[in-house]
């Protein structure tokens, strides 16, 4: 079930399912330590003798308040004649999850109802050894284990504290949980439970005829009792309404801090652009790591998640944020700390910087190998040069020059097959095959050119020349070994056998866009043009509209009997980037704008972009949100505007020249 409407502050990340039920609860790092383990924090309404759990019978809409990381969830029940508006947020400064609940009565009579809210923590990702307890001094519930504490409290009827609660044992296998204690409308008041536990609270409200009531619920998050107690007191002192207001106002200021030429874009493109900025922000840790995606449902596919920092994804998102004017320097600091001593990055890293899980082997055919995707090393340096060009922040670059830039550049120079001049085999960006890939080689070219610029800026001209020469050797080798003259396109991959023979993988792959994206070739080069024409012809999924599949016969998340592969947002936006880069006049940008609008139309109403969509139903598939999808959208919008403004300036210059003559 795809996740939606994520909220966070760089230490806490919370996300919901399509029924607006809380499913993801990360702390103290975005993507690390999921204390809900993907299980639902239930929400329901009791009236008379019936309990109406969400989603049964409820019409649900999920969105954000405009330009803010405060949600706007509408829950309407026709039979109950109720509407509940829930505004979820994570405080921008403190580790507090808060929700404002507004209940509207559509009947012309007074009514007594109860709201039931469940807490299903599995602290540290396991339900073993948890405790849930009622604390009389704060009139609150606390779930805790070791140094993770979660304090639950409310403000309702002008009163702080819980009047109705229960704690108890849970067993998912047989559908037992303390939440079932709510099904008779009365909670037991059991004050403590240990082991595999959950809890539930109730808020009693009296609704005036055709009127409404507002209440607040929050979870204070910390590492000990003292910390969560102080946060609870802070909520009471400042008031939940003030926390709501300050968080809403902060994000409105944040998303508008850099002016966007909104007048040059359709409104839906602008809306998704702003939402993409905010959604990307929820996936970034205070320590600088940018997480690929936080959706615990992915565990069902391969017993692991996307809650890691891939240097590739992170670099491309950081590049996009830099283009948009949102300084991504913390990401580069993070990379400087985790780069391996040999000058390369391994497969992926945990949000806090430890080595992540991997399926890339260190041994092949009985011989050691580096289990790397070399594009991840190259793209960090490529993106960092783009960052420096924008911000000129030498104070960031200077401490990274030796340990990150030069180390990585020296590795890229030496990790080559000196017969061909190409980089040695590594794993591809899709993490499915190993060889010498056009995409990877293109990123290494871009990385070495960036390193050359850095070396020149730091006065090491001979080293700059070395890096530049290495890049040119790679470029010549691409002409000789990666471009297929007969097919008139680049090979996805070649593999060098020990006997000197070369095996060619001629599969058409959307990642061939890399040939121009990182500077190896111009977008109007005949090799690039013919390649991208074939990508468009062969990978466009007609039933989806503009959508582009990853590569021919891609089976990832493809249903049995499904006619075509699934379109991905990143691959579709790469085609837009090609249209932008190759445009010769303003009118040529129409194709790119069409893709931007296509993307906006296929985002969830909240603006969330998944990894891919079903080609017929257009339902989101795989991880949602995928940070890479949002970063690519941001970058594409910025590239579009940059090219459009260039055409505007050229037109203005032409008119001025004509007038002056």
XYZ file of C-alpha atoms in Angstrom:
661
model
C 0.000 0.000 0.000
C 1.776 3.192 -1.175
C 2.608 5.757 1.480
C 1.314 9.295 1.303
C 1.472 12.754 2.945
C 4.845 12.338 4.726
C 5.673 14.884 7.435
C 8.897 15.433 9.334
C 11.639 17.694 10.648
C 14.900 15.893 9.787
C 14.819 13.742 12.930
C 11.242 12.465 12.925
C 9.472 11.164 9.823
C 5.844 10.051 9.818
C 3.870 8.812 6.810
C 0.408 7.437 6.177
C -1.296 4.913 3.921
C -4.025 5.591 1.367
C -6.605 5.474 4.167
C -4.749 8.233 6.040
C -3.732 5.764 8.765
C -0.293 6.323 10.302
C 2.058 3.523 9.176
C 5.621 4.877 9.360
C 7.198 6.369 12.499
C 10.959 7.030 12.258
C 13.189 8.502 14.936
C 15.942 9.689 15.547
C 16.906 9.495 11.870
C 14.708 9.730 8.815
C 14.557 6.142 7.586
C 16.283 4.543 10.565
C 14.440 2.862 13.456
C 10.857 2.480 12.283
C 8.961 2.289 15.559
C 5.667 1.314 13.932
C 7.055 -1.480 11.734
C 4.388 -0.517 9.205
C 1.489 -1.507 11.466
C -1.586 0.773 11.639
C -2.252 3.376 14.336
C -6.036 2.952 14.199
C -8.575 5.753 14.296
C -12.343 5.450 14.742
C -15.540 7.151 15.908
C -18.088 5.780 18.409
C -21.690 6.916 18.530
C -24.659 5.181 20.113
C -23.759 1.519 20.053
C -21.496 1.450 17.022
C -17.817 2.012 16.345
C -16.885 3.212 12.857
C -13.212 2.450 12.208
C -11.531 4.297 9.385
C -11.637 3.489 6.460
C -14.887 1.456 6.504
C -17.697 3.693 5.277
C -15.544 6.810 5.158
C -14.818 8.968 2.121
C -11.219 10.039 2.462
C -9.210 12.796 0.779
C -5.521 13.349 1.500
C -3.600 16.519 0.819
C -1.462 19.209 2.419
C -2.460 22.683 3.431
C -1.221 24.906 0.640
C 2.562 25.356 0.583
C 3.066 23.552 3.878
C 4.106 20.255 5.467
C 0.873 20.269 7.453
C -1.629 17.778 6.112
C -5.233 18.442 5.195
C -7.109 15.138 5.540
C -10.882 15.074 5.107
C -12.895 12.127 6.463
C -16.601 12.181 5.613
C -19.152 9.569 6.745
C -22.546 9.919 5.071
C -24.386 7.638 7.510
C -22.918 9.365 10.556
C -23.361 12.803 8.991
C -19.912 13.763 10.211
C -16.844 15.336 8.700
C -13.482 15.085 10.432
C -10.596 17.260 9.297
C -7.206 16.121 10.533
C -4.120 18.324 10.278
C -1.040 16.220 10.991
C 2.353 17.837 11.522
C 5.766 17.299 13.029
C 6.900 20.425 14.823
C 9.627 22.147 12.870
C 11.844 22.620 15.936
C 10.911 20.011 18.532
C 10.366 16.265 18.229
C 6.614 16.456 18.595
C 4.019 14.814 16.368
C 0.790 16.795 16.629
C -2.602 16.472 15.053
C -5.416 18.927 15.140
C -8.799 17.210 14.861
C -11.881 19.193 13.827
C -15.192 17.293 14.023
C -18.206 18.828 12.243
C -21.780 17.767 12.940
C -24.079 17.860 9.895
C -27.186 17.064 11.949
C -29.367 19.701 13.567
C -29.124 18.128 17.020
C -26.614 17.788 19.822
C -24.577 14.576 19.748
C -22.227 12.650 22.046
C -19.352 10.878 20.305
C -15.984 9.377 21.166
C -12.853 9.444 19.063
C -10.684 6.341 19.491
C -6.966 6.598 18.658
C -4.675 3.570 18.777
C -0.924 3.383 19.239
C 0.789 0.283 17.820
C 4.464 0.811 18.564
C 7.163 -1.753 17.873
C 10.047 0.200 19.331
C 13.369 -0.318 17.531
C 11.389 -2.254 14.927
C 10.420 -5.117 17.233
C 7.554 -5.597 19.664
C 9.689 -7.639 22.082
C 10.250 -5.964 25.437
C 8.070 -2.877 24.973
C 6.188 -1.228 27.823
C 3.042 0.894 27.650
C 2.099 2.664 30.875
C -0.222 5.375 32.161
C 1.598 8.120 34.055
C -0.681 9.746 36.680
C 1.519 12.818 37.183
C 1.131 13.866 33.520
C -2.179 12.110 32.896
C -0.541 10.672 29.762
C 0.438 7.319 28.276
C 4.073 6.447 27.616
C 5.438 3.706 25.360
C 9.111 3.041 25.988
C 12.045 0.684 25.571
C 15.685 1.366 26.372
C 16.294 4.987 25.314
C 13.241 5.518 23.120
C 10.212 7.171 24.770
C 6.865 8.174 23.235
C 4.431 10.175 25.400
C 0.809 10.411 24.221
C -1.454 13.211 25.428
C -4.464 15.296 24.376
C -6.209 18.626 24.777
C -9.998 18.377 24.560
C -12.883 20.227 26.154
C -10.356 22.825 27.425
C -8.596 20.141 29.457
C -5.169 18.529 29.148
C -4.760 14.830 29.855
C -6.317 11.452 29.132
C -9.642 10.454 30.687
C -10.066 7.161 28.818
C -7.279 4.734 27.971
C -6.209 1.095 27.929
C -2.957 -0.794 27.493
C -2.596 -4.472 26.730
C -1.073 -7.278 24.690
C -1.316 -7.698 20.943
C -0.955 -10.620 18.577
C -1.123 -9.751 14.894
C -1.402 -13.386 13.874
C -4.855 -13.772 15.431
C -6.026 -10.165 15.155
C -5.820 -9.492 18.887
C -4.946 -6.036 20.154
C -5.975 -3.558 22.806
C -7.702 -1.563 20.077
C -10.468 -4.165 20.235
C -11.230 -2.899 23.741
C -12.852 0.072 22.012
C -15.479 -1.980 20.211
C -17.965 -1.725 23.086
C -17.296 1.994 23.479
C -15.691 1.610 26.926
C -11.980 1.288 27.693
C -10.718 -0.876 30.532
C -8.270 1.635 31.995
C -5.561 -1.039 32.313
C -2.598 1.121 33.398
C 0.412 -0.941 32.210
C 1.399 -3.749 29.861
C 4.762 -5.269 28.988
C 6.098 -7.289 26.081
C 4.215 -7.135 22.786
C 1.859 -4.281 23.599
C -0.367 -1.614 22.131
C -2.613 1.050 23.603
C -5.721 3.022 22.825
C -7.202 6.267 24.080
C -10.599 7.926 23.714
C -11.650 11.560 23.489
C -15.288 12.283 24.402
C -16.873 15.217 22.568
C -20.258 16.910 22.687
C -21.087 18.267 19.238
C -23.516 21.211 19.037
C -26.259 21.121 16.378
C -24.702 21.880 12.972
C -21.584 22.840 14.923
C -18.056 21.605 15.452
C -15.508 20.787 18.133
C -11.706 20.938 17.950
C -9.292 18.789 19.926
C -5.567 18.060 19.781
C -3.535 14.860 20.102
C 0.251 14.672 20.280
C 3.183 12.334 20.793
C 6.309 13.751 22.422
C 9.391 11.834 21.265
C 12.668 11.507 23.122
C 15.388 9.342 24.640
C 14.279 9.392 28.277
C 11.359 10.248 30.508
C 12.702 13.709 31.367
C 12.959 14.683 27.704
C 9.410 13.690 26.732
C 8.026 15.204 29.941
C 9.631 18.557 29.049
C 8.228 18.365 25.534
C 4.784 17.604 26.916
C 5.012 20.647 29.186
C 6.164 22.743 26.239
C 3.031 21.773 24.277
C 0.864 22.764 27.234
C 2.721 26.046 27.762
C 2.891 27.181 24.144
C -0.478 25.539 23.332
C -1.032 23.091 20.469
C -2.574 25.849 18.354
C 0.638 27.874 18.504
C 2.748 24.851 17.479
C 0.323 24.266 14.617
C 0.588 27.872 13.491
C 4.363 28.186 13.740
C 4.983 24.973 11.785
C 2.510 25.936 9.079
C 4.030 29.422 8.778
C 7.602 28.112 8.707
C 6.993 25.818 5.738
C 5.139 28.541 3.854
C 8.185 30.784 4.235
C 10.576 27.956 3.373
C 8.910 26.931 0.121
C 8.839 30.561 -1.081
C 12.340 31.565 -0.059
C 13.554 31.396 -3.672
C 11.455 33.102 -6.319
C 10.093 30.861 -9.061
C 8.879 32.266 -12.394
C 5.394 30.943 -11.809
C 4.063 33.125 -14.616
C 5.925 30.926 -17.117
C 4.463 27.626 -15.915
C 1.009 26.028 -15.741
C -0.408 26.187 -12.218
C -0.408 22.408 -11.747
C 3.300 22.264 -12.612
C 4.010 24.982 -10.039
C 1.926 23.180 -7.417
C 3.751 19.867 -7.883
C 7.110 21.662 -7.918
C 6.456 23.206 -4.500
C 5.104 19.960 -3.098
C 8.153 18.133 -4.434
C 10.439 20.531 -2.583
C 8.553 19.907 0.654
C 8.367 16.138 0.179
C 12.098 15.967 -0.578
C 12.706 17.871 2.633
C 10.932 15.192 4.676
C 13.397 12.583 3.359
C 16.555 14.448 4.401
C 18.242 13.878 7.738
C 19.780 16.600 9.836
C 23.115 14.805 9.358
C 22.797 15.323 5.584
C 21.850 11.881 4.299
C 19.138 11.884 1.639
C 17.000 8.773 1.871
C 15.684 7.032 -1.240
C 12.231 6.222 0.139
C 10.541 5.248 3.382
C 7.791 2.714 2.736
C 7.876 -0.395 4.913
C 5.528 -2.217 2.543
C 8.606 -2.824 0.367
C 9.670 -5.396 2.976
C 7.065 -7.738 1.526
C 8.897 -7.715 -1.814
C 12.480 -8.503 -0.774
C 12.627 -8.402 3.034
C 14.331 -5.021 2.958
C 13.359 -1.412 2.364
C 14.482 1.669 0.435
C 15.336 3.424 3.716
C 18.985 3.911 2.778
C 21.190 6.608 1.332
C 22.297 5.650 -2.167
C 25.018 8.121 -3.214
C 23.517 8.161 -6.727
C 19.974 9.048 -5.655
C 21.316 11.472 -3.072
C 23.561 13.248 -5.577
C 20.796 13.724 -8.123
C 18.393 15.023 -5.467
C 21.087 17.332 -4.041
C 21.766 18.589 -7.570
C 18.064 19.395 -7.976
C 17.840 21.185 -4.639
C 20.928 23.226 -5.470
C 19.372 24.260 -8.795
C 16.257 25.326 -6.901
C 18.298 27.438 -4.472
C 18.064 25.101 -1.470
C 21.666 24.663 -0.360
C 22.438 20.915 -0.221
C 25.858 21.330 1.425
C 24.963 19.019 4.332
C 24.733 16.125 1.857
C 28.294 16.718 0.636
C 29.570 16.926 4.212
C 27.906 13.569 4.847
C 29.566 12.070 1.756
C 32.942 13.368 2.889
C 32.543 11.410 6.111
C 31.491 8.084 4.593
C 33.685 7.784 1.484
C 35.809 4.644 1.603
C 39.569 4.977 2.019
C 40.085 3.822 -1.547
C 38.159 6.822 -2.881
C 34.861 5.166 -3.789
C 31.397 4.665 -2.356
C 29.917 1.260 -1.725
C 26.372 0.162 -2.591
C 24.343 2.105 -0.001
C 24.456 3.455 3.539
C 22.139 3.666 6.502
C 20.657 7.084 7.296
C 23.260 7.598 10.023
C 26.172 6.602 7.758
C 26.899 2.928 8.429
C 27.313 0.503 5.540
C 23.920 -0.685 4.316
C 22.765 -4.136 3.285
C 23.850 -5.314 -0.160
C 23.544 -8.095 -2.711
C 26.697 -7.122 -4.621
C 29.389 -9.797 -3.972
C 32.997 -9.150 -3.055
C 34.004 -12.355 -4.853
C 33.348 -13.409 -8.460
C 34.684 -16.506 -10.142
C 36.873 -17.104 -7.108
C 38.532 -13.704 -7.458
C 38.029 -10.559 -5.334
C 36.179 -7.617 -6.829
C 34.889 -4.227 -5.720
C 31.101 -4.503 -5.289
C 30.409 -0.957 -6.405
C 28.258 1.081 -8.745
C 30.868 3.548 -9.951
C 28.272 6.095 -11.025
C 27.634 6.689 -7.305
C 31.206 7.894 -6.816
C 31.256 9.984 -9.983
C 27.906 11.677 -9.402
C 28.875 12.999 -5.966
C 31.787 14.919 -7.514
C 29.710 16.006 -10.526
C 26.920 17.346 -8.294
C 29.412 19.017 -5.943
C 30.897 21.028 -8.810
C 27.418 22.187 -9.777
C 26.891 23.193 -6.132
C 30.120 25.207 -6.116
C 29.220 26.975 -9.341
C 25.986 28.181 -7.745
C 27.135 29.072 -4.229
C 30.909 29.623 -4.520
C 31.260 28.453 -0.912
C 34.959 27.743 -0.540
C 34.503 27.080 3.166
C 32.545 23.954 2.213
C 34.861 22.830 -0.581
C 38.232 23.340 1.111
C 37.916 20.562 3.730
C 36.395 18.241 1.102
C 39.010 18.801 -1.585
C 41.599 16.261 -0.415
C 39.513 13.496 1.232
C 36.534 13.533 -1.135
C 37.244 15.222 -4.471
C 40.844 14.163 -5.082
C 40.417 10.714 -3.594
C 37.388 9.996 -5.759
C 39.030 11.465 -8.870
C 42.198 9.414 -8.368
C 40.066 6.300 -7.983
C 38.164 7.052 -11.203
C 41.452 7.650 -13.044
C 42.924 4.339 -11.903
C 39.816 2.129 -11.973
C 40.042 1.695 -15.732
C 40.780 -0.885 -18.363
C 43.808 0.675 -19.986
C 43.389 -1.304 -23.229
C 40.068 0.376 -23.978
C 40.349 3.472 -21.770
C 36.947 2.705 -20.258
C 36.157 2.294 -16.566
C 36.326 -1.249 -15.263
C 33.055 -3.180 -14.873
C 30.745 -2.225 -12.037
C 27.091 -2.771 -11.200
C 24.508 -0.763 -13.106
C 22.252 1.939 -11.732
C 19.310 -0.497 -11.698
C 21.459 -2.858 -9.589
C 20.678 -5.845 -11.775
C 23.762 -6.475 -13.931
C 27.493 -5.899 -14.037
C 29.567 -4.558 -16.869
C 30.698 -1.367 -18.554
C 27.570 0.726 -18.948
C 27.016 3.813 -21.061
C 25.325 5.495 -18.102
C 28.152 4.723 -15.678
C 30.869 5.689 -18.134
C 29.076 8.976 -18.830
C 28.965 9.813 -15.116
C 32.681 9.047 -14.752
C 33.372 11.468 -17.589
C 31.304 14.105 -15.773
C 32.977 13.349 -12.451
C 36.501 13.702 -13.867
C 35.660 16.971 -15.649
C 34.290 18.287 -12.348
C 37.449 17.164 -10.515
C 39.535 18.900 -13.169
C 37.685 22.158 -12.535
C 38.226 21.795 -8.788
C 41.938 21.060 -9.202
C 42.333 24.121 -11.406
C 40.461 26.269 -8.891
C 42.857 25.093 -6.172
C 45.914 25.909 -8.301
C 46.878 22.334 -9.170
C 46.974 22.866 -12.916
C 48.973 19.743 -13.810
C 46.544 17.594 -11.836
C 43.638 19.379 -13.517
C 45.169 18.494 -16.889
C 45.502 14.845 -15.825
C 41.871 14.582 -14.848
C 40.793 16.358 -18.021
C 42.929 14.053 -20.153
C 41.445 11.016 -18.419
C 37.955 12.253 -19.211
C 38.846 12.779 -22.873
C 40.277 9.280 -23.114
C 36.999 7.941 -21.760
C 35.064 10.036 -24.270
C 37.072 8.647 -27.197
C 36.593 5.125 -25.877
C 32.822 5.667 -25.811
C 32.965 6.416 -29.557
C 34.953 3.272 -30.238
C 33.373 0.732 -27.899
C 29.944 1.885 -26.712
C 28.354 3.383 -29.810
C 26.846 0.708 -32.059
C 27.168 1.891 -35.647
C 24.779 -0.692 -37.069
C 21.997 0.046 -34.529
C 22.808 3.774 -34.491
C 22.602 3.965 -30.725
C 24.713 3.438 -27.648
C 24.916 0.000 -26.114
C 23.406 -0.328 -22.694
C 26.480 -2.274 -21.633
C 29.510 -4.156 -22.839
C 31.428 -6.823 -20.999
C 35.110 -7.592 -21.532
C 35.942 -11.286 -21.388
C 39.323 -12.548 -20.299
C 40.110 -13.763 -23.824
C 39.816 -10.187 -25.076
C 36.419 -10.587 -26.687
C 33.674 -8.047 -26.054
C 30.081 -9.048 -25.306
C 27.514 -6.396 -26.207
C 24.183 -5.779 -24.466
C 22.252 -3.746 -27.023
C 19.052 -3.472 -24.951
C 17.391 -0.072 -25.294
C 17.515 1.480 -21.834
C 16.237 4.872 -20.696
C 19.475 5.415 -18.789
C 21.214 6.021 -22.129
C 20.162 9.626 -21.532
C 23.321 9.796 -19.428
C 25.377 10.184 -22.611
C 24.402 13.879 -22.739
C 23.213 14.529 -19.160
C 26.703 14.685 -17.613
C 28.518 16.383 -20.466
C 30.127 13.557 -22.427
C 28.170 14.544 -25.555
C 26.022 17.477 -26.528
C 22.312 16.736 -26.698
C 22.266 17.522 -30.425
C 25.140 15.147 -31.225
C 24.001 12.642 -33.886
C 24.861 9.693 -31.605
C 22.644 11.098 -28.850
C 19.831 12.089 -31.188
C 19.524 8.673 -32.772
C 19.780 6.965 -29.384
C 17.095 9.075 -27.734
C 14.781 8.736 -30.738
C 14.954 4.965 -30.288
C 14.414 5.241 -26.534
C 11.260 7.250 -27.180
C 10.022 4.922 -29.914
C 10.632 1.672 -28.053
C 10.085 2.557 -24.402
C 7.111 4.883 -24.532
C 4.191 3.115 -22.846
C 1.328 4.290 -25.030
C -1.444 3.304 -22.630
C 0.053 5.615 -19.993
C 0.345 8.671 -22.205
C 3.862 10.119 -22.043
C 5.297 7.441 -19.737
C 8.695 5.867 -20.451
C 9.666 2.399 -19.179
C 13.114 1.678 -17.789
C 14.174 -0.694 -20.564
C 12.804 -3.269 -22.962
C 10.835 -6.069 -21.265
C 11.374 -4.758 -17.751
C 9.655 -7.200 -15.393
C 10.039 -5.294 -12.105
C 6.579 -4.944 -10.468
C 5.021 -6.137 -13.724
C 1.857 -8.206 -13.416
C 1.690 -11.628 -15.011
C 0.164 -11.238 -18.468
C 0.677 -7.471 -18.446
C 1.361 -6.329 -21.994
C 3.867 -3.551 -21.332
C 6.407 -2.621 -18.712
C 5.603 0.026 -16.113
C 6.544 3.655 -16.745
C 8.779 5.296 -14.157
C 8.650 8.977 -13.307
C 12.435 9.441 -13.448
C 12.806 7.821 -16.858
C 9.904 9.839 -18.275
C 11.401 13.063 -16.923
C 14.765 12.149 -18.463
C 13.067 12.325 -21.849
C 11.835 15.802 -20.932
C 15.404 16.739 -20.022
C 16.521 15.594 -23.456
C 13.854 17.695 -25.156
C 15.015 20.691 -23.107
C 18.725 20.183 -23.743
C 18.241 19.701 -27.495
C 15.704 22.528 -27.981
C 16.754 25.143 -30.555
C 13.791 27.461 -30.171
C 11.027 28.170 -27.693
C 8.515 25.998 -29.520
C 10.754 22.938 -29.094
C 10.112 23.062 -25.352
C 6.467 22.056 -25.784
C 7.281 18.353 -25.589
C 9.070 18.824 -22.276
C 6.228 20.870 -20.839
C 3.805 18.142 -21.863
C 5.785 15.640 -19.775
C 5.841 17.976 -16.774
C 2.063 18.260 -16.998
C 1.735 14.495 -17.457
C 3.707 13.994 -14.252
C 1.565 16.488 -12.347
C -1.586 14.737 -13.544
C -0.346 11.357 -12.335
C 0.891 12.370 -8.914
C -1.325 11.513 -5.974
C -3.623 14.415 -4.963
C -1.130 15.214 -2.212
C 1.621 15.589 -4.823
C 3.401 12.365 -3.841
C 5.222 10.582 -6.689
C 5.868 6.863 -6.437
C 8.701 5.041 -8.181
C 6.477 3.825 -11.032
C 2.836 3.541 -12.063
C 0.678 0.829 -13.602
C 0.391 1.471 -17.361
C -3.399 1.076 -17.472
C -4.802 1.919 -14.049
C -2.052 4.527 -13.424
C -2.015 3.429 -9.774
C 1.285 4.046 -7.923
C 3.582 1.045 -7.676
C 6.616 0.173 -5.569
C 7.973 2.695 -3.076
C 6.018 5.892 -2.453
C 7.168 8.572 -2.238
C 10.429 8.006 -4.116
C 12.727 10.944 -3.381
C 14.496 10.471 -6.724
C 11.184 11.020 -8.565
C 10.634 14.335 -6.793
C 14.235 15.451 -7.229
C 14.111 14.706 -10.953
C 10.897 16.714 -11.281
C 12.488 19.701 -9.504
C 15.582 19.521 -11.733
C 13.495 19.240 -14.896
C 11.388 22.281 -14.001
C 14.547 24.288 -13.324
C 16.139 23.177 -16.599
C 12.960 24.047 -18.481
C 12.808 27.538 -17.004
C 16.493 28.144 -17.616
C 16.182 27.230 -21.301
C 12.940 29.170 -21.719
C 14.457 32.299 -20.178
C 17.470 31.916 -22.465
C 15.153 31.974 -25.468
C 13.337 34.991 -24.032
C 16.649 36.820 -23.578
C 17.809 35.938 -27.091
C 14.523 37.215 -28.462
C 14.847 40.436 -26.478
C 18.465 40.888 -27.600
C 17.403 40.351 -31.202
C 14.693 42.974 -30.942
C 17.077 45.440 -29.311
C 19.677 44.815 -31.993
C 17.092 45.386 -34.723
C 15.930 48.604 -33.042
C 19.472 49.927 -32.606
C 20.335 49.275 -36.223
